[in-house]
Amino acid sequence: MFEMSKLILQRVSFDKKLFRKELLKALKWLKPKEKTLLYVWCLANFGMYRDVVLDVFRHTVTKS
C-alpha cells in the first residue's frame, strides 16, 4: 500500500487540492511505520506542498 500511495501522490502532484485529498486517503490505509516513511518521502519530494504535508500529518497524528 505504501508504494501505491507514493505512485498516486506523484500522479496527482499537479493539483494541490487533489494531492491533499489523496494524502488523506493514503494515511487511512497505512501502518504507523509507513506513515512516518510517507511523511519523510513527501517532504523530500514535494517541497512545494510542504504546508499541505505538515497540516495533514499534524491533524492525523492528533486524531490517532
CSV table of C-alpha atoms in Angstrom, one decimal:
chain,number,residue,atom,x,y,z
A,1,MET,CA,0.0,0.0,0.0
A,2,PHE,CA,2.9,2.3,0.7
A,3,GLU,CA,4.3,2.1,-2.8
A,4,MET,CA,0.9,2.5,-4.3
A,5,SER,CA,0.4,5.7,-2.2
A,6,LYS,CA,3.6,7.1,-3.5
A,7,LEU,CA,2.7,6.4,-7.1
A,8,ILE,CA,-0.7,8.0,-6.7
A,9,LEU,CA,0.7,11.1,-5.0
A,10,GLN,CA,3.2,11.5,-7.8
A,11,ARG,CA,0.5,11.3,-10.4
A,12,VAL,CA,-1.8,13.9,-8.7
A,13,SER,CA,1.0,16.3,-7.7
A,14,PHE,CA,-0.1,18.7,-10.4
A,15,ASP,CA,-3.1,19.8,-8.3
A,16,LYS,CA,-2.7,20.9,-4.6
A,17,LYS,CA,-6.3,20.1,-3.6
A,18,LEU,CA,-6.1,16.6,-5.2
A,19,PHE,CA,-2.8,16.0,-3.6
A,20,ARG,CA,-4.2,16.8,-0.2
A,21,LYS,CA,-7.2,14.6,-0.8
A,22,GLU,CA,-5.1,11.6,-1.9
A,23,LEU,CA,-2.7,12.1,1.0
A,24,LEU,CA,-5.5,12.0,3.5
A,25,LYS,CA,-6.8,8.8,1.9
A,26,ALA,CA,-3.3,7.2,1.9
A,27,LEU,CA,-3.0,7.8,5.6
A,28,LYS,CA,-6.2,5.9,6.3
A,29,TRP,CA,-4.6,2.7,4.8
A,30,LEU,CA,-1.0,2.8,6.1
A,31,LYS,CA,0.5,1.3,9.1
A,32,PRO,CA,2.1,3.8,11.6
A,33,LYS,CA,5.7,3.0,10.4
A,34,GLU,CA,4.6,3.5,6.8
A,35,LYS,CA,3.0,6.8,7.7
A,36,THR,CA,6.4,8.0,9.1
A,37,LEU,CA,8.1,6.9,5.9
A,38,LEU,CA,5.5,8.6,3.7
A,39,TYR,CA,5.9,11.8,5.8
A,40,VAL,CA,9.6,11.9,5.1
A,41,TRP,CA,9.2,11.0,1.5
A,42,CYS,CA,6.5,13.7,0.9
A,43,LEU,CA,8.7,16.4,2.4
A,44,ALA,CA,11.7,15.3,0.3
A,45,ASN,CA,9.8,15.1,-2.9
A,46,PHE,CA,7.0,17.7,-2.7
A,47,GLY,CA,8.6,20.7,-1.1
A,48,MET,CA,6.1,22.9,-3.0
A,49,TYR,CA,3.3,21.3,-0.9
A,50,ARG,CA,5.2,21.4,2.4
A,51,ASP,CA,2.3,23.3,4.0
A,52,VAL,CA,-0.2,20.7,2.9
A,53,VAL,CA,2.0,17.8,4.1
A,54,LEU,CA,2.6,19.4,7.5
A,55,ASP,CA,-1.0,20.3,8.0
A,56,VAL,CA,-2.3,16.8,7.0
A,57,PHE,CA,0.1,15.0,9.2
A,58,ARG,CA,-0.4,17.3,12.1
A,59,HIS,CA,-4.1,16.7,12.1
A,60,THR,CA,-3.9,12.9,11.5
A,61,VAL,CA,-1.4,12.4,14.3
A,62,THR,CA,-3.6,14.3,16.8
A,63,LYS,CA,-6.7,12.3,15.8
A,64,SER,CA,-5.0,8.9,16.0
